[in-house]
Amino acid sequence: MPMRKPLPYFLVARTLSILGDRVTDVVLPLAVLGASGSAVTAGLVGAAAQVPQVLAALHVGALVDHRERKSLMVTVDVVRAVAFAGIGAEVMLGGARLVPLALLALITGIGDAVFHAAAGSYLPSLVGDRDLMRANGLVEGSDAAATLTGPAAGGWLLQSLGPLVACLANAVSFGISAMLLARLPKNVPAPGNSGDESVLAGLRLVRRNRAQAVLLASACYLNLLAAAAFLPLLVRANDELRLTPLTTGLIVSAAGIGGLLSSLVLARFCDAAPWPLLLAAVLLVNGAAVGVLALFAAPLWLAATVLVLDGASALGVIVVATIRQRITPDAVRGRVIAASTAATATVRMLALAGAGALIDLAGPRPVLLGLAALALPFTLLLVAFRALSTRIPTG
C-alpha cells in the first residue's frame, strides 16, 4: 500500500542508495588493490563503473522515459545489491580476477546511471511545483550527508571487518533502499507529444532550447570545478604550505558543512529570485572562492573558503535540477537528465585527466586562478540570457 507522505521515504531511500555509492568509492578500489596487488586492475575496475555514465546515458534516459520509474529504481537497487555481494565473494574467494570484477562493476555503473535518471524524473511527481526547490534542497542535503559519512564508513568497514563484510554492508544499504521505494506510488511517464521517441530526443531538446542549453553550460562549469579544484588545493597544501594530512583533511571536510548549510537552509529562500541571475551569482561566488584558494595560506581561511565553495556549488546543483525539472516535459525528462549527465560526466573525466598535467606544467596556484577566471564567461552568459529572455521566448 502506498505511503501517505512519500517524500521522506523517498529521501531516506535515496540517501541510502547514495551512501552505498560513497562507500563504493572507497571500498571497491581499496579492496581490489588489496586482493590483487595490481593498481592497473583497481583502476580498470573503477573505470568500468564510470563508463555507463557517458556511453550508456542516452539509452538509460530512453529507458526511464518508457518504463514505470519507481519499479526501475527498485530493480536497479536489487541488482546493485546482488552485484556487490558478488564483488565481495570474488575479492575474497575468487582471487580478484579482472574480468569478473570489471563486469560486476559495469553492472553497478549501469544501475547507478538508471537510478539517478529515474530518481530525478520521479521527484516532481511527489511534490507540487512551488515545493520543488525545497525538495531538491533536501535531496542535495541528503547527498551531502552521505558524502560526509560514506567514505569514512567504507574505510572503517574495510579495515575492521574485511572486504566481504564491507561489500555486503553496501549490498544491504541498496536492499533497504529497494524495500522503502517499493512502497511508494508508481510514476508512469506521460505519453510523448513531440513525435520524437528516439534515444536522442533529450539531446535534441537541450540543443534547441536556450534555457536547457544555458542550464547545461552552468552544470558543466560546476562539474569542472568539482573535478579539478581540489587536486591543486591538495598539492598546494602539501608542497607549498607544508600542512599535515590531518589539517588538509579537516580543510576538505568543510565542504560537507557548506553543502549541508546551503541545501537545508539557503535553498528554501531562493525560489523567488530569477533563476538566471541567481545561478550567475552562484557561479561568480564559485569562481571567486576557487581564486581565493590560490591566495590564502592560513588553514582556517582555507577551510572557510572551501565551505563557501561547496555551499555555492550545492546551491547551483539545486537550481539547475529544479529548473530543468520544471521546464522539461515529463515524457522526455529522463532523456534530458541522462543527456546532461553524459555531458557533465565527460567534463569531469577530462578535468580529472587534465588537472594533474596542468599542475605539473604550471603549478597549483595558476591552475586555481585559471579555474576562477573561467567563471566570468559563464556568468556573462547567464546575465545575457536573463536580459534576452525578458523580451524573447526561450523555447
Coordinates of C-alpha atoms in Angstrom, one line a residue:
M1 CA 0.0 0.0 0.0
P2 CA 1.5 3.4 -0.9
M3 CA 2.6 5.6 1.9
R4 CA 0.6 8.8 2.8
K5 CA 3.7 11.0 2.9
P6 CA 6.1 9.5 0.4
L7 CA 8.7 12.3 0.2
P8 CA 10.5 11.5 3.5
Y9 CA 10.7 7.8 2.5
F10 CA 12.0 8.7 -1.0
L11 CA 14.7 10.9 0.6
V12 CA 15.7 8.1 3.1
A13 CA 15.8 5.5 0.3
R14 CA 17.8 7.8 -2.0
T15 CA 20.2 8.7 0.8
L16 CA 20.9 5.0 1.5
S17 CA 21.4 4.5 -2.2
I18 CA 23.9 7.4 -2.4
L19 CA 25.5 6.2 0.8
G20 CA 26.2 2.9 -1.0
D21 CA 27.8 4.8 -3.9
R22 CA 30.0 6.7 -1.5
V23 CA 31.0 3.6 0.4
T24 CA 31.9 2.1 -3.0
D25 CA 34.2 5.0 -3.9
V26 CA 36.5 3.8 -1.1
V27 CA 35.8 0.1 -0.7
L28 CA 35.9 -1.0 -4.3
P29 CA 39.4 0.3 -5.3
L30 CA 41.0 -0.5 -2.0
A31 CA 39.5 -4.0 -1.8
V32 CA 40.6 -4.8 -5.3
L33 CA 44.0 -3.3 -4.8
G34 CA 44.5 -5.2 -1.6
A35 CA 43.4 -8.6 -3.1
S36 CA 45.0 -8.3 -6.5
G37 CA 48.1 -6.2 -5.6
S38 CA 47.6 -4.5 -9.0
A39 CA 46.9 -0.8 -9.3
V40 CA 46.0 -1.4 -13.0
T41 CA 43.3 -3.9 -12.0
A42 CA 41.9 -1.5 -9.4
G43 CA 41.9 1.4 -12.0
L44 CA 40.2 -0.7 -14.7
V45 CA 37.5 -1.9 -12.3
G46 CA 36.8 1.6 -11.1
A47 CA 36.7 2.9 -14.7
A48 CA 34.2 0.1 -15.6
A49 CA 31.8 1.5 -13.0
Q50 CA 32.0 5.0 -14.6
V51 CA 31.7 4.1 -18.3
P52 CA 27.8 3.9 -18.3
Q53 CA 27.5 7.5 -17.1
V54 CA 28.9 8.5 -20.5
L55 CA 28.5 5.7 -23.1
A56 CA 25.1 4.4 -22.0
A57 CA 23.5 7.6 -20.7
L58 CA 21.2 8.2 -23.7
H59 CA 19.8 4.7 -23.7
V60 CA 19.3 4.9 -19.9
G61 CA 17.3 8.1 -20.4
A62 CA 15.1 6.5 -23.0
L63 CA 14.5 3.5 -20.7
V64 CA 13.5 5.9 -17.9
D65 CA 11.0 7.7 -20.2
H66 CA 9.4 4.4 -21.3
R67 CA 9.1 2.5 -18.1
E68 CA 7.4 3.0 -14.7
R69 CA 10.1 4.8 -12.7
K70 CA 9.6 3.5 -9.2
S71 CA 9.9 -0.1 -10.4
L72 CA 13.1 0.9 -12.2
M73 CA 14.7 2.3 -9.0
V74 CA 13.6 -0.8 -7.0
T75 CA 15.0 -3.1 -9.7
V76 CA 18.4 -1.5 -10.0
D77 CA 18.8 -1.3 -6.2
V78 CA 18.2 -5.0 -6.0
V79 CA 20.6 -5.6 -8.9
R80 CA 23.3 -3.5 -7.3
A81 CA 22.9 -5.3 -4.0
V82 CA 23.4 -8.7 -5.8
A83 CA 26.4 -7.3 -7.7
F84 CA 28.1 -6.0 -4.6
A85 CA 27.6 -9.3 -2.9
G86 CA 29.3 -10.9 -6.0
I87 CA 32.2 -8.4 -5.8
G88 CA 32.8 -9.3 -2.2
A89 CA 32.8 -13.0 -3.0
E90 CA 35.1 -12.6 -5.9
V91 CA 37.6 -10.5 -3.9
M92 CA 37.6 -13.0 -1.0
L93 CA 37.2 -16.3 -2.8
G94 CA 37.9 -15.8 -6.5
G95 CA 41.3 -14.1 -6.3
A96 CA 40.1 -10.7 -7.5
R97 CA 40.1 -11.6 -11.2
L98 CA 39.9 -8.6 -13.6
V99 CA 37.2 -9.8 -15.9
P100 CA 34.5 -10.8 -13.3
L101 CA 35.2 -7.7 -11.3
A102 CA 35.0 -5.4 -14.3
L103 CA 31.7 -7.0 -15.4
L104 CA 30.2 -6.7 -11.9
A105 CA 31.5 -3.0 -11.7
L106 CA 29.9 -2.3 -15.1
I107 CA 26.6 -3.7 -13.8
T108 CA 26.8 -1.4 -10.8
G109 CA 27.6 1.5 -13.0
I110 CA 24.6 0.9 -15.2
G111 CA 22.5 0.7 -12.1
D112 CA 23.8 4.0 -10.9
A113 CA 23.0 5.7 -14.2
V114 CA 19.4 4.3 -14.3
F115 CA 18.8 5.1 -10.6
H116 CA 19.9 8.7 -10.8
A117 CA 18.0 9.4 -14.0
A118 CA 14.8 7.7 -12.6
A119 CA 15.1 9.5 -9.3
G120 CA 15.4 12.9 -10.9
S121 CA 12.4 12.2 -13.1
Y122 CA 10.4 10.8 -10.3
L123 CA 10.8 13.6 -7.8
P124 CA 8.4 16.1 -9.5
S125 CA 5.6 13.5 -9.1
L126 CA 5.9 13.7 -5.3
V127 CA 5.7 17.5 -4.7
G128 CA 4.0 20.5 -6.2
D129 CA 5.9 22.9 -8.4
R130 CA 6.1 25.5 -5.6
D131 CA 7.8 22.9 -3.3
L132 CA 10.3 21.6 -5.9
M133 CA 13.2 23.9 -5.0
R134 CA 12.8 22.9 -1.3
A135 CA 12.6 19.2 -2.2
N136 CA 15.7 19.4 -4.3
G137 CA 17.4 21.1 -1.4
L138 CA 16.6 18.2 0.8
V139 CA 17.8 15.8 -1.9
E140 CA 21.1 17.7 -2.2
G141 CA 21.4 17.8 1.6
S142 CA 20.9 14.1 1.8
D143 CA 23.7 13.7 -0.8
A144 CA 26.0 15.9 1.3
A145 CA 25.3 13.8 4.4
A146 CA 26.0 10.6 2.5
T147 CA 29.2 12.1 1.2
L148 CA 30.3 13.1 4.7
T149 CA 29.7 9.7 6.2
G150 CA 30.1 7.2 3.3
P151 CA 33.9 7.3 2.7
A152 CA 34.7 7.1 6.4
A153 CA 32.2 4.3 7.0
G154 CA 33.6 2.4 4.0
G155 CA 37.2 2.8 5.2
W156 CA 36.2 1.6 8.7
L157 CA 34.3 -1.4 7.4
L158 CA 37.2 -2.4 5.1
Q159 CA 39.8 -2.0 7.8
S160 CA 37.9 -3.6 10.7
L161 CA 35.8 -6.3 9.1
G162 CA 37.3 -7.0 5.7
P163 CA 36.3 -6.6 2.1
L164 CA 33.5 -9.2 2.1
V165 CA 31.6 -7.6 5.0
A166 CA 32.2 -4.2 3.6
C167 CA 30.7 -5.2 0.3
L168 CA 27.8 -7.0 2.0
A169 CA 27.1 -3.9 4.1
N170 CA 27.0 -1.9 0.9
A171 CA 24.6 -4.5 -0.6
V172 CA 22.3 -4.2 2.5
S173 CA 22.1 -0.4 2.0
F174 CA 20.8 -1.0 -1.5
G175 CA 18.4 -3.7 -0.3
I176 CA 16.8 -1.4 2.4
S177 CA 16.5 1.4 -0.2
A178 CA 14.7 -1.0 -2.5
M179 CA 12.2 -2.0 0.2
L180 CA 11.4 1.6 1.0
L181 CA 11.0 2.6 -2.6
A182 CA 8.7 -0.4 -3.3
R183 CA 6.0 1.1 -1.1
L184 CA 6.0 4.5 -2.9
P185 CA 3.4 5.5 -5.5
K186 CA 4.0 4.5 -9.1
N187 CA 5.1 7.0 -11.7
V188 CA 4.3 6.2 -15.3
P189 CA 5.8 8.7 -17.8
A190 CA 3.4 10.9 -19.5
P191 CA 2.8 10.0 -23.2
G192 CA 5.0 12.0 -25.6
N193 CA 3.5 14.6 -27.8
S194 CA 6.6 15.6 -29.8
G195 CA 6.7 12.6 -32.0
D196 CA 10.4 12.0 -31.1
E197 CA 10.7 8.7 -29.2
S198 CA 14.4 8.2 -30.0
V199 CA 17.2 7.9 -27.5
L200 CA 18.5 11.3 -28.9
A201 CA 15.3 13.2 -28.0
G202 CA 16.7 14.7 -24.8
L203 CA 19.9 15.7 -26.6
R204 CA 17.9 17.5 -29.3
L205 CA 15.8 19.3 -26.8
V206 CA 18.8 20.6 -24.9
R207 CA 20.4 21.7 -28.2
R208 CA 17.4 23.7 -29.5
N209 CA 16.0 25.1 -26.2
R210 CA 18.1 28.1 -25.0
A211 CA 17.1 27.6 -21.3
Q212 CA 18.2 24.0 -21.4
A213 CA 21.5 24.8 -23.1
V214 CA 22.2 27.5 -20.5
L215 CA 21.5 25.2 -17.7
L216 CA 23.8 22.5 -19.2
A217 CA 26.6 25.1 -19.6
S218 CA 26.3 26.1 -16.0
A219 CA 26.2 22.5 -14.8
C220 CA 29.4 21.8 -16.9
Y221 CA 31.2 24.6 -15.0
L222 CA 30.0 23.3 -11.7
N223 CA 31.3 19.9 -12.5
L224 CA 34.6 21.2 -13.9
L225 CA 35.2 22.9 -10.5
A226 CA 34.1 19.8 -8.6
A227 CA 36.5 17.6 -10.5
A228 CA 39.5 20.0 -10.9
A229 CA 39.6 22.3 -8.0
F230 CA 40.5 20.1 -5.1
L231 CA 43.6 18.4 -6.6
P232 CA 45.5 21.7 -7.0
L233 CA 44.4 22.6 -3.4
L234 CA 45.8 19.3 -2.1
V235 CA 49.1 19.8 -4.0
R236 CA 49.4 23.3 -2.7
A237 CA 48.6 22.3 0.9
N238 CA 51.2 19.5 0.7
D239 CA 54.0 21.1 -1.4
E240 CA 53.8 24.8 -0.7
L241 CA 52.1 25.2 2.6
R242 CA 53.5 22.0 4.2
L243 CA 50.3 21.2 6.0
T244 CA 49.8 17.9 7.8
P245 CA 47.4 15.3 6.3
L246 CA 45.1 15.8 9.2
T247 CA 44.9 19.6 8.7
T248 CA 44.4 19.1 5.0
G249 CA 41.6 16.6 5.7
L250 CA 39.9 19.0 8.0
I251 CA 40.0 21.7 5.4
V252 CA 38.4 19.4 2.8
S253 CA 35.8 18.2 5.2
A254 CA 34.5 21.8 5.5
A255 CA 33.0 21.2 2.0
G256 CA 30.4 18.9 3.6
I257 CA 29.3 21.5 6.1
G258 CA 28.9 24.1 3.3
G259 CA 26.8 21.7 1.2
L260 CA 24.5 20.9 4.1
L261 CA 24.0 24.6 5.1
S262 CA 23.3 25.6 1.6
S263 CA 21.0 22.6 0.8
L264 CA 18.9 22.7 4.0
V265 CA 18.9 26.4 4.8
L266 CA 19.6 28.6 1.8
A267 CA 17.7 26.8 -0.9
R268 CA 14.3 27.3 0.5
F269 CA 14.7 31.1 0.4
C270 CA 16.0 31.3 -3.2
D271 CA 12.9 30.2 -5.2
A272 CA 11.6 33.8 -5.7
A273 CA 14.8 35.1 -7.4
P274 CA 15.1 35.0 -11.2
W275 CA 17.0 31.8 -11.8
P276 CA 19.5 33.0 -14.4
L277 CA 20.6 35.8 -12.1
L278 CA 20.7 33.5 -9.0
L279 CA 22.8 31.0 -11.0
A280 CA 25.1 33.8 -12.2
A281 CA 25.7 34.9 -8.6
V282 CA 26.4 31.3 -7.6
L283 CA 28.9 30.8 -10.4
L284 CA 30.6 34.1 -9.6
V285 CA 30.9 33.1 -5.9
N286 CA 32.3 29.7 -7.0
G287 CA 34.9 31.3 -9.2
A288 CA 35.9 33.8 -6.6
A289 CA 36.3 31.1 -3.9
V290 CA 38.5 29.0 -6.2
G291 CA 40.7 32.1 -6.8
V292 CA 40.9 32.7 -3.1
L293 CA 42.2 29.1 -2.6
A294 CA 45.3 30.2 -4.6
L295 CA 45.9 33.2 -2.3
F296 CA 45.2 32.2 1.3
A297 CA 47.7 30.3 3.4
A298 CA 46.1 30.1 6.8
P299 CA 44.3 26.7 7.3
L300 CA 41.2 28.4 8.9
W301 CA 40.7 30.7 6.0
L302 CA 41.2 27.9 3.5
A303 CA 38.6 25.8 5.3
A304 CA 36.1 28.8 5.3
T305 CA 36.7 29.2 1.6
V306 CA 36.1 25.5 0.9
L307 CA 32.9 25.8 2.9
V308 CA 31.7 28.7 0.8
L309 CA 32.8 27.0 -2.4
D310 CA 30.9 23.8 -1.8
G311 CA 27.9 25.7 -0.4
A312 CA 27.7 27.7 -3.6
S313 CA 28.2 24.5 -5.7
A314 CA 25.3 22.7 -3.8
L315 CA 23.0 25.7 -4.4
G316 CA 23.9 25.7 -8.1
V317 CA 23.1 22.0 -8.4
I318 CA 19.8 22.6 -6.7
V319 CA 18.9 25.4 -9.0
V320 CA 19.9 23.5 -12.1
A321 CA 17.9 20.4 -11.1
T322 CA 14.8 22.4 -10.1
I323 CA 14.6 24.5 -13.3
R324 CA 15.4 21.5 -15.5
Q325 CA 12.5 19.5 -13.9
R326 CA 10.1 22.4 -14.2
I327 CA 10.8 23.2 -17.9
T328 CA 11.2 19.7 -19.2
P329 CA 8.1 17.7 -20.4
D330 CA 7.7 14.6 -18.3
A331 CA 7.7 12.4 -21.5
V332 CA 11.4 13.3 -22.2
R333 CA 12.6 14.2 -18.7
G334 CA 14.7 11.1 -18.3
R335 CA 16.4 11.6 -21.6
V336 CA 17.2 15.2 -20.9
I337 CA 18.6 14.3 -17.4
A338 CA 20.6 11.5 -19.0
A339 CA 22.0 13.6 -21.8
S340 CA 23.0 16.3 -19.3
T341 CA 24.6 13.6 -17.1
A342 CA 26.6 12.3 -20.1
A343 CA 27.9 15.8 -20.8
T344 CA 28.9 16.7 -17.3
A345 CA 30.5 13.2 -16.7
T346 CA 32.6 13.8 -19.8
V347 CA 33.6 17.2 -18.4
R348 CA 34.6 15.6 -15.1
M349 CA 36.7 12.9 -16.7
L350 CA 38.5 15.4 -18.9
A351 CA 39.0 17.7 -15.9
L352 CA 40.4 14.9 -13.8
A353 CA 42.7 13.8 -16.6
G354 CA 44.0 17.3 -17.4
A355 CA 44.3 18.8 -13.9
G356 CA 47.4 16.7 -13.0
A357 CA 49.2 17.6 -16.2
L358 CA 48.4 21.3 -15.8
I359 CA 49.6 21.3 -12.2
D360 CA 52.9 19.7 -13.3
L361 CA 53.3 22.2 -16.1
A362 CA 52.3 25.4 -14.3
G363 CA 51.9 24.7 -10.6
P364 CA 48.7 24.6 -8.4
R365 CA 48.2 28.3 -8.0
P366 CA 47.9 29.2 -11.7
V367 CA 45.5 26.3 -12.2
L368 CA 43.3 27.6 -9.4
L369 CA 43.4 31.1 -10.8
G370 CA 42.6 29.8 -14.3
L371 CA 39.6 27.9 -13.0
A372 CA 38.5 31.1 -11.2
A373 CA 38.8 33.2 -14.4
L374 CA 36.5 30.7 -16.3
A375 CA 33.6 31.8 -14.1
L376 CA 33.4 35.1 -16.0
P377 CA 32.1 33.9 -19.4
F378 CA 29.6 31.6 -17.8
T379 CA 28.3 34.4 -15.6
L380 CA 28.0 36.7 -18.6
L381 CA 26.1 34.0 -20.5
L382 CA 23.6 33.8 -17.7
V383 CA 23.2 37.6 -17.4
A384 CA 22.8 37.9 -21.2
F385 CA 20.2 35.1 -21.2
R386 CA 18.2 36.8 -18.5
A387 CA 18.3 40.0 -20.5
L388 CA 17.1 38.3 -23.7
S389 CA 14.5 36.1 -22.0
T390 CA 12.6 39.2 -20.8
R391 CA 12.0 40.1 -24.4
I392 CA 12.3 36.8 -26.5
P393 CA 10.7 33.5 -25.7
T394 CA 13.2 30.8 -24.6
G395 CA 11.6 27.8 -26.3

